[in-house]
Tab-separated table of N, CA and C and ligand atoms in Angstrom:
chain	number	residue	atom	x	y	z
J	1	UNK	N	-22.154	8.299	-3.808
J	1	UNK	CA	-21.005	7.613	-3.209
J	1	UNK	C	-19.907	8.600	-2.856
J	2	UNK	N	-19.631	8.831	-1.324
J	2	UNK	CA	-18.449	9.723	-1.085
J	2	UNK	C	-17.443	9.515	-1.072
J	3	UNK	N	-16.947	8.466	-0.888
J	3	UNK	CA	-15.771	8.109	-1.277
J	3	UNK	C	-15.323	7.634	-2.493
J	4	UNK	N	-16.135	7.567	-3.290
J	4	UNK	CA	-15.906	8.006	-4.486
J	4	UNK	C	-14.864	9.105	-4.917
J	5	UNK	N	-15.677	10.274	-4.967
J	5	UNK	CA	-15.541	11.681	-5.069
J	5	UNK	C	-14.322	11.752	-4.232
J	6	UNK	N	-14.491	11.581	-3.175
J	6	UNK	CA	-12.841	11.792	-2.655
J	6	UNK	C	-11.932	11.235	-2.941
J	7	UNK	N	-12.545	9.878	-3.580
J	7	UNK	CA	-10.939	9.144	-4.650
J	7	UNK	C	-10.412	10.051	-5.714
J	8	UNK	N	-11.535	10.243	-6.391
J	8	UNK	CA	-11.535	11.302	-7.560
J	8	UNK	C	-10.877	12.386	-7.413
J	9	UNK	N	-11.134	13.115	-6.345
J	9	UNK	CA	-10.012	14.534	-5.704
J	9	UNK	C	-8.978	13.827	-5.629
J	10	UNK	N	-8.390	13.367	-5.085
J	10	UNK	CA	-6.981	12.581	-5.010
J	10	UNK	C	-6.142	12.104	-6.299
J	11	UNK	N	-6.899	11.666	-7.098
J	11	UNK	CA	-6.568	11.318	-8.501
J	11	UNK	C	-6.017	12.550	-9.317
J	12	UNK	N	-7.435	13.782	-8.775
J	12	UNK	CA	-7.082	14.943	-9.756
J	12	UNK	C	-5.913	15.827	-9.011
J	13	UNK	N	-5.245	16.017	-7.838
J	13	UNK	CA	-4.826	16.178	-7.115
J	13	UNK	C	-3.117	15.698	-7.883
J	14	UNK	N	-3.035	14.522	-7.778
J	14	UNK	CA	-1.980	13.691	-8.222
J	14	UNK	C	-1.425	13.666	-9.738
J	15	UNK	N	-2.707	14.286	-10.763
J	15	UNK	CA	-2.766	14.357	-11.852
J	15	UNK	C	-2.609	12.872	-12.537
J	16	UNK	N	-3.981	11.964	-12.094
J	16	UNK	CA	-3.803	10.672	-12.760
J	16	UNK	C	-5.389	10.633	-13.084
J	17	UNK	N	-5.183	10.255	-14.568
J	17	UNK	CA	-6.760	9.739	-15.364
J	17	UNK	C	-7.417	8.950	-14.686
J	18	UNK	N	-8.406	9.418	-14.139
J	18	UNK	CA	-9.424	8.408	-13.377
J	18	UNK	C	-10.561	7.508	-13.591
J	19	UNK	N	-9.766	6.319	-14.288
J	19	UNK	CA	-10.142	5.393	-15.008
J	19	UNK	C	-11.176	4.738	-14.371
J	20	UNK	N	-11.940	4.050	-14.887
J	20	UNK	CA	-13.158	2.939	-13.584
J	20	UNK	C	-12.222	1.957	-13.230
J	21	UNK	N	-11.217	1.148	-13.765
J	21	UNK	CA	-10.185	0.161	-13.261
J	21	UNK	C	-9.719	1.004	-12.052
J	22	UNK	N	-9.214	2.215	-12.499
J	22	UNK	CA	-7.678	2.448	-11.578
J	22	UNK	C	-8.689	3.109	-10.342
J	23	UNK	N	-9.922	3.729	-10.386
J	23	UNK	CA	-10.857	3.965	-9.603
J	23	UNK	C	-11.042	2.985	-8.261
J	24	UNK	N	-11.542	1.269	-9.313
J	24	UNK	CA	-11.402	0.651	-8.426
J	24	UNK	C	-10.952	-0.386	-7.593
J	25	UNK	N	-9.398	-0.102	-8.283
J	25	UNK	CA	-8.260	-0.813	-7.392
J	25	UNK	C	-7.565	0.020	-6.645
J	26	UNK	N	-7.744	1.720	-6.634
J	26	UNK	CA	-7.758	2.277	-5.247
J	26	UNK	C	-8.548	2.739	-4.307
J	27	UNK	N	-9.897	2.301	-4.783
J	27	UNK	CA	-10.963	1.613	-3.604
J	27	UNK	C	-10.751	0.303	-2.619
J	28	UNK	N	-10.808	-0.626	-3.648
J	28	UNK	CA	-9.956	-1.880	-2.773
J	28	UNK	C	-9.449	-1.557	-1.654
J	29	UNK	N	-7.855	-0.784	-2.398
J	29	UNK	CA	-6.498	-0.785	-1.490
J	29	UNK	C	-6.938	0.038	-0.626
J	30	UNK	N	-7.270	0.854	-0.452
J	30	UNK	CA	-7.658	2.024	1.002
J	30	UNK	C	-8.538	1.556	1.615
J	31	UNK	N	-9.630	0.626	1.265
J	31	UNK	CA	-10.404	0.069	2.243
J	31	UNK	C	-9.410	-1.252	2.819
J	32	UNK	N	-8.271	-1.874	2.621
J	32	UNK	CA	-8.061	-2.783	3.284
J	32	UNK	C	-7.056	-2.445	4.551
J	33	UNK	N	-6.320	-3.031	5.096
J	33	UNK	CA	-4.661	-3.077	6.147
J	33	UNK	C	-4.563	-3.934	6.384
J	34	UNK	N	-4.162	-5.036	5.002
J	34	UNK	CA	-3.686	-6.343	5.174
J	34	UNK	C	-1.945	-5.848	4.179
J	35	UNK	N	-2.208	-4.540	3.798
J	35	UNK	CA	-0.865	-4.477	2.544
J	35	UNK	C	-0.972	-5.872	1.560
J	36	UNK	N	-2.263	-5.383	0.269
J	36	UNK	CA	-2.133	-6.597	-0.395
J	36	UNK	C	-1.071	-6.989	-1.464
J	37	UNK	N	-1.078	-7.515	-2.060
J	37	UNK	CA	-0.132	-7.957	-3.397
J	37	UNK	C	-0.931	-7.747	-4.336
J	38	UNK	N	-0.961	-7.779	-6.088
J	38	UNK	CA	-1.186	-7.681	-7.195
J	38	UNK	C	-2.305	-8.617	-7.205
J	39	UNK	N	-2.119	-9.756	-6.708
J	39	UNK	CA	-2.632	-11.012	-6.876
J	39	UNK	C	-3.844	-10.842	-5.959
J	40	UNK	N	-3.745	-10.265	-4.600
J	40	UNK	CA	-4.678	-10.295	-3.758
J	40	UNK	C	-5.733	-9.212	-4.076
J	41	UNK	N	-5.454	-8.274	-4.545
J	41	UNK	CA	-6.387	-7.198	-5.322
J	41	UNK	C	-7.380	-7.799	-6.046
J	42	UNK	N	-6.463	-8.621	-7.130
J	42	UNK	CA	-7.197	-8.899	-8.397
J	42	UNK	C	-8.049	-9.950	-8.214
J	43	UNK	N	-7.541	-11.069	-7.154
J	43	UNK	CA	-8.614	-11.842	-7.023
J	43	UNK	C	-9.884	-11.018	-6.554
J	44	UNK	N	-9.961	-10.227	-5.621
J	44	UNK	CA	-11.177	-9.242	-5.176
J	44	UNK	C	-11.725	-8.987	-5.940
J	45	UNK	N	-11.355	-7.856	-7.004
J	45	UNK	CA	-12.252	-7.395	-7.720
J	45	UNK	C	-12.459	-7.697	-9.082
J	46	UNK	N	-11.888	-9.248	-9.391
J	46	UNK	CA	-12.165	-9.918	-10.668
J	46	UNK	C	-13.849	-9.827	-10.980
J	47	UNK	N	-14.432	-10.527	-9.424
J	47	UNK	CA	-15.970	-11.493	-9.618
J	47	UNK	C	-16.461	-10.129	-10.136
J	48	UNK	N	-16.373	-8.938	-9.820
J	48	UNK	CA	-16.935	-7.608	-9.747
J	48	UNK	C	-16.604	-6.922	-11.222
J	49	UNK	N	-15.362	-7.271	-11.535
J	49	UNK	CA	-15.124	-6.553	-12.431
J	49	UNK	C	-14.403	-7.745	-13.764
J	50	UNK	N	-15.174	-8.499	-14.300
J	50	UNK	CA	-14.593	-9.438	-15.225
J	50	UNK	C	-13.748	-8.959	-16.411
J	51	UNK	N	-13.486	-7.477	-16.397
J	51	UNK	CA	-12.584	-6.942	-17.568
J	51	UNK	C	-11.729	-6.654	-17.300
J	52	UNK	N	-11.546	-7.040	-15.597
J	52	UNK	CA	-10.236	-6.493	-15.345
J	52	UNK	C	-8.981	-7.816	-15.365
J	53	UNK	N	-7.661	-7.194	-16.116
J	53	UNK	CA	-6.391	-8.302	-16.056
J	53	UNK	C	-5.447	-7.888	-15.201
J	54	UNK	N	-4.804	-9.017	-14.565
J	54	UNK	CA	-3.704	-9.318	-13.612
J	54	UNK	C	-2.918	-8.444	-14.199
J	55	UNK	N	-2.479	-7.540	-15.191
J	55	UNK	CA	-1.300	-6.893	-15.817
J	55	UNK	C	-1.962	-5.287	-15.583
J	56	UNK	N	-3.580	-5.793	-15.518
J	56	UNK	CA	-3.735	-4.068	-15.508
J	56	UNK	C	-3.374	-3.521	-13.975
J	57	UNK	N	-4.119	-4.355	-12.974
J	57	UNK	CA	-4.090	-4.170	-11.652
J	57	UNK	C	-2.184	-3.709	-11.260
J	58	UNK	N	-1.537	-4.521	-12.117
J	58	UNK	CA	-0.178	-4.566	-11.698
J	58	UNK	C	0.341	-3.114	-12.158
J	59	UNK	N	0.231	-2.210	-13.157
J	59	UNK	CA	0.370	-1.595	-14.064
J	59	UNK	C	-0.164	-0.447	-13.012
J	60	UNK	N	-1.422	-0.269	-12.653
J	60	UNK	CA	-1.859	0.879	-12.425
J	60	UNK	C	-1.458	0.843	-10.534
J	61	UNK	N	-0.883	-0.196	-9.902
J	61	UNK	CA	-0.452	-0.038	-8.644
J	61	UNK	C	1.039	0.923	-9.237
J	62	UNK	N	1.679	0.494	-10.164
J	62	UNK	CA	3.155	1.163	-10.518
J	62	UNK	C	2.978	2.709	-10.614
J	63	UNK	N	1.773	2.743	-10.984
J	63	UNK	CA	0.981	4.196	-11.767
J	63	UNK	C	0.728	4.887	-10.063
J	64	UNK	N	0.145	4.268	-9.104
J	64	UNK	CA	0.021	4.911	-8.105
J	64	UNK	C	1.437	4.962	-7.057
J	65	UNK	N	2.296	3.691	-7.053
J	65	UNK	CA	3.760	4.122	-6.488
J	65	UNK	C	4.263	5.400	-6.857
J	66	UNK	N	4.353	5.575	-8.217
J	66	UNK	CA	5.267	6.909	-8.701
J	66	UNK	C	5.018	8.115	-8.522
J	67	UNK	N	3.457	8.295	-8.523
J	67	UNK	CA	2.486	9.193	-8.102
J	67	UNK	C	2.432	9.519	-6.601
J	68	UNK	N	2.852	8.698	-5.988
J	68	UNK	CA	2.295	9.121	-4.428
J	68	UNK	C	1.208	8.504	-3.773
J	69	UNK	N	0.674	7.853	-4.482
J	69	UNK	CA	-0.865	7.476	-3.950
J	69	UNK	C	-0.563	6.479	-3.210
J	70	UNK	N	0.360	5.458	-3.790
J	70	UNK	CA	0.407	4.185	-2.683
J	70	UNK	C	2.046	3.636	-2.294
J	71	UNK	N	2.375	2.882	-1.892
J	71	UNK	CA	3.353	2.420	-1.082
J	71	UNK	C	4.109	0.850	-1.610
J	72	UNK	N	5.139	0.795	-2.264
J	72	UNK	CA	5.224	-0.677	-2.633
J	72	UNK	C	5.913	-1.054	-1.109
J	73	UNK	N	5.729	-2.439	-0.700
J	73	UNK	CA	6.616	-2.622	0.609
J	73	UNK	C	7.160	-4.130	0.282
J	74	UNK	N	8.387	-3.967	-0.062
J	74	UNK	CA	8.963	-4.935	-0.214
J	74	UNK	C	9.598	-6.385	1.123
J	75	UNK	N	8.953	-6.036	1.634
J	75	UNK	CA	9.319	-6.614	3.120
J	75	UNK	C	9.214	-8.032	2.857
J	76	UNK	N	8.646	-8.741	1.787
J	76	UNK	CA	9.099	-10.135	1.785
J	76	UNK	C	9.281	-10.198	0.461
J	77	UNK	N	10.805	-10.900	0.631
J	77	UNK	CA	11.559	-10.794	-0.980
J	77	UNK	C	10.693	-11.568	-2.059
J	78	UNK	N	10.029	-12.721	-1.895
J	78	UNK	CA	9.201	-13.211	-3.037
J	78	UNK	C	7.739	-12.185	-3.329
J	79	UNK	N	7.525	-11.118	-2.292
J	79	UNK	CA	5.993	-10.330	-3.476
J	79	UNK	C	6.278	-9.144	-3.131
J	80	UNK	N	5.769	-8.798	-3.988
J	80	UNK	CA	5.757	-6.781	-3.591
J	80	UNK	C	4.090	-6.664	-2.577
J	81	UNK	N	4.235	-5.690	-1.899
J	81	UNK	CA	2.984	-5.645	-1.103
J	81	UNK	C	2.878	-4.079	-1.340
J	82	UNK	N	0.996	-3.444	-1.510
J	82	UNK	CA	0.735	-2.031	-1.543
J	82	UNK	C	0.299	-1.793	-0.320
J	83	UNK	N	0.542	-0.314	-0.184
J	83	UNK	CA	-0.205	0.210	1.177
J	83	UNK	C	-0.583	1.797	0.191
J	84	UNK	N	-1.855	1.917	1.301
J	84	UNK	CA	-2.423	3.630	0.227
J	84	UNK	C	-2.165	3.980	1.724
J	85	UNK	N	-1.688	3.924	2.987
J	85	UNK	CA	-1.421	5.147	4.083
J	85	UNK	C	-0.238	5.308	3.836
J	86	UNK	N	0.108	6.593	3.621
J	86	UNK	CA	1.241	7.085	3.109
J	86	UNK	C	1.671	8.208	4.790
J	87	UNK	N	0.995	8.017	5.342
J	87	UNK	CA	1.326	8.418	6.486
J	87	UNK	C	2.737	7.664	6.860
J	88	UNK	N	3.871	8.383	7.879
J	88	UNK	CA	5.200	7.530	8.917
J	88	UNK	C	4.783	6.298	9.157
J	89	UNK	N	5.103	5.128	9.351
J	89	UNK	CA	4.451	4.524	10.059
J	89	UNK	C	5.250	2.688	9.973
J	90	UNK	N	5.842	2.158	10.481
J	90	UNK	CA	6.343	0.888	10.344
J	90	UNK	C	5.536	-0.279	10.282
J	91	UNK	N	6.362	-1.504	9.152
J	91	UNK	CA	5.711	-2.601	9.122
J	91	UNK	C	6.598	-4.134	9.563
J	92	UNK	N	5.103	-4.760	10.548
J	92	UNK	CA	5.881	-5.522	11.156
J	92	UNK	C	5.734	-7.018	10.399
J	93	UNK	N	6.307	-8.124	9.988
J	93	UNK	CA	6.417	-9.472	8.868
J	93	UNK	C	6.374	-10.399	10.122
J	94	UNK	N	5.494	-10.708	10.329
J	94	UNK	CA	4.777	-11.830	10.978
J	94	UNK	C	5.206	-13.104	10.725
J	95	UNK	N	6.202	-13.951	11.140
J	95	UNK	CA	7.180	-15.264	10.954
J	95	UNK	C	6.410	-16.130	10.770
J	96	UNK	N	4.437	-15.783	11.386
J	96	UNK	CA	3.892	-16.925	11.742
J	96	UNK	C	2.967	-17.081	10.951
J	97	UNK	N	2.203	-15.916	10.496
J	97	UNK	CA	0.955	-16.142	10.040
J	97	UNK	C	1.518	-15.370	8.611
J	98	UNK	N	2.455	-14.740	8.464
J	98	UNK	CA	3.114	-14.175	7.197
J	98	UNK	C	2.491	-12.862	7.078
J	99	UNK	N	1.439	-12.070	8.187
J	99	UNK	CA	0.570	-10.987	7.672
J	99	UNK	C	1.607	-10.127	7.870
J	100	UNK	N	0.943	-8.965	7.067
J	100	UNK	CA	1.995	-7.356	7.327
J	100	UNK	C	1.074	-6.547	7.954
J	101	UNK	N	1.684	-5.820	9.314
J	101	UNK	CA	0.848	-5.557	10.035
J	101	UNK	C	1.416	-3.630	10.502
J	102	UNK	N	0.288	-2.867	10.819
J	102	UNK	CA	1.245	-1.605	10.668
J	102	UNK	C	1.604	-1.566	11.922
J	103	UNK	N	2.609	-0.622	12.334
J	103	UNK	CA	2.855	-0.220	13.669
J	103	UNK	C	3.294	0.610	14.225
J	104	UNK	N	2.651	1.697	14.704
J	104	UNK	CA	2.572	3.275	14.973
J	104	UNK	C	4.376	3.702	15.419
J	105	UNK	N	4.850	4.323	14.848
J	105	UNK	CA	5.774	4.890	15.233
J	105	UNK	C	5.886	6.032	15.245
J	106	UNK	N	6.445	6.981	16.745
J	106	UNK	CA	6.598	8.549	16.628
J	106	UNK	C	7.102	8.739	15.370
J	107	UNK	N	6.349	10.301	14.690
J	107	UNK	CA	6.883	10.536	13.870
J	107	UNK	C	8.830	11.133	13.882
J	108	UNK	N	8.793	11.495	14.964
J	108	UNK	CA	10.662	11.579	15.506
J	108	UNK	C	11.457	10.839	15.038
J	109	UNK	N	10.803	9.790	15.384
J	109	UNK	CA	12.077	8.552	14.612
J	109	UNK	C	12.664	8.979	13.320
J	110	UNK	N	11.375	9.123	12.622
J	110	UNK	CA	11.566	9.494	11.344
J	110	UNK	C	12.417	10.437	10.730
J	111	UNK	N	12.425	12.050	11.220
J	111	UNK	CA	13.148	12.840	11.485
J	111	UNK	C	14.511	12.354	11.873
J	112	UNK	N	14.739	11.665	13.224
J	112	UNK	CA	16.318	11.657	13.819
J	112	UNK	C	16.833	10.861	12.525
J	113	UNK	N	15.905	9.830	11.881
J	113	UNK	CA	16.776	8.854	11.013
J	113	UNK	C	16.975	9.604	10.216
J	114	UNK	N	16.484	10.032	9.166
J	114	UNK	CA	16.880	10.815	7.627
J	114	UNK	C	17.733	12.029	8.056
J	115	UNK	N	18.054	12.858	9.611
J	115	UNK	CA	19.070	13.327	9.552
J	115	UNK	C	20.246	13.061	10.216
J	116	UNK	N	20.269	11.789	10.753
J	116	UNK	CA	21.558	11.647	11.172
J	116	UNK	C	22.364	10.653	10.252
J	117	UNK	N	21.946	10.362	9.058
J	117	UNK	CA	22.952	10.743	7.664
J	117	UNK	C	23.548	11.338	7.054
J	118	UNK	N	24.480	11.339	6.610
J	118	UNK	CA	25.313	12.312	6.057
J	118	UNK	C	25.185	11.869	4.611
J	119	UNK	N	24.482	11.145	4.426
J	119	UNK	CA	23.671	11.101	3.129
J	119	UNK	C	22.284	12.129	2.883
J	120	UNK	N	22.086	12.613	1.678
J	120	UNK	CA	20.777	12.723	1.049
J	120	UNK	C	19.772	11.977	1.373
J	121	UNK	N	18.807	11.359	2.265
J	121	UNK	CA	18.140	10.376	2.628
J	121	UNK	C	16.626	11.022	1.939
J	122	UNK	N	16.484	10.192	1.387
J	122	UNK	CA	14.810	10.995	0.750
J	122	UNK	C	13.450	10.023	0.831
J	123	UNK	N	13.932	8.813	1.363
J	123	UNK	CA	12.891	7.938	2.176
J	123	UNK	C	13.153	7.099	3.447
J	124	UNK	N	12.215	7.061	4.166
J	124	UNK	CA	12.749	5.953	5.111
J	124	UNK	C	11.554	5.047	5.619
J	125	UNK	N	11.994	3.699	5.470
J	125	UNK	CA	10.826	2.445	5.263
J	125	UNK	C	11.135	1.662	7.194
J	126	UNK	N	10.716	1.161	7.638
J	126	UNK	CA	11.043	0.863	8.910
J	126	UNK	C	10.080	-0.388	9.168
J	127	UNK	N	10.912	-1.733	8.873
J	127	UNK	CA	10.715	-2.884	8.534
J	127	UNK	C	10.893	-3.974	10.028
J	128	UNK	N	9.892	-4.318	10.374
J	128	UNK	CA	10.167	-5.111	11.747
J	128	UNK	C	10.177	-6.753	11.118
J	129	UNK	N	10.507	-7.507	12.014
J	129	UNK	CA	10.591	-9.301	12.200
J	129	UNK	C	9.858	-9.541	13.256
J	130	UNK	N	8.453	-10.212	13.592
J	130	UNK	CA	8.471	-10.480	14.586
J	130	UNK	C	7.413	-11.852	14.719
J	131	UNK	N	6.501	-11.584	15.703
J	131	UNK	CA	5.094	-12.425	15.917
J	131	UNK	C	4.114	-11.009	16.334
J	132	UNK	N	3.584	-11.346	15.381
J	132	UNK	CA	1.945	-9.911	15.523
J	132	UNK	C	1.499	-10.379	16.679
J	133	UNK	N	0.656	-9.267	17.136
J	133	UNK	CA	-0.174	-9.547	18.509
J	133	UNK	C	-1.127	-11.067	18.581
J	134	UNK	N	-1.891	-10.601	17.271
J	134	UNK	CA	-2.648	-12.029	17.116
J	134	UNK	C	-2.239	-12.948	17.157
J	135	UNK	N	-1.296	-13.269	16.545
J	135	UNK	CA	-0.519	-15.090	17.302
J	135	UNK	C	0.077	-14.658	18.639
J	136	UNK	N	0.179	-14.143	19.239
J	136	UNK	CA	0.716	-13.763	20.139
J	136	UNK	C	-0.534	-14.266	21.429
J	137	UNK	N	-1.425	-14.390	21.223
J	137	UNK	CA	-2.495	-14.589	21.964
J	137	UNK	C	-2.399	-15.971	22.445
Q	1	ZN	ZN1	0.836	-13.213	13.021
Q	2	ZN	ZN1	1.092	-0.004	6.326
């Protein structure tokens, strides 16, 4: 399994114990781009993994925020949502269908924003409102 092994580099990389849980709830998350929640993980890989608890999944996403590995996106105030592309990149909150959807932005933006503060700016999240393409159809 190669992607395995390349989870595993990443883990050792990051300096995080590469547990079979935390293994494979950042399998999950990198195979999806829906930006799931705690809840949406765990339902996945419950049937698969019956030892796994709603507190661990929650626990080891915190373990990969702090680390670098993944992305909390708070874009709708009732759930936290993960993303593992840690690449620039904006998310758009879908009014209609509620999905979080990514959406390519020059990396420039990024740049002009964090320096045309006269603050310390040491992240920048770039949060849209809209209707995704798919309802849009
Ligand atoms: Zn939509
Ligand atoms: Zn994203």
């Amino acid at each position: 399994m190669k992607i395995m092994e390349e989870i595993k580099e990443r883990f050792k990389e990051k300096g995080i114990n590469p547990s079979y849980h935390r293994l494979k709830i950042y399998e999950n998350l990198v195979s999806r781009s829906d930006h799931p929640t705690v809840e949406m993980i765990y339902n996945d890989l419950n049937q698969s993994i019956p030892t796994l608890s709603k507190t661990t999944v929650y626990n080891t996403l915190k373990v990969f925020s702090s680390s670098g590995l993944a992305l909390p996106i708070s874009i709708d105030e009732t759930e936290i949502r993960y993303d593992a592309k840690m690449s620039f990149h904006g998310h758009l909150h879908c009014v209609k269908c509620h999905n979080i959807v990514d959406v390519d932005i020059d990396p420039q933006v990024e740049e002009l924003l964090m320096k045309t503060s006269e603050h310390s700016v040491e992240e920048c999240h770039v949060y849209l409102k809209g209707v995704c393409k798919k309802c849009l159809q």
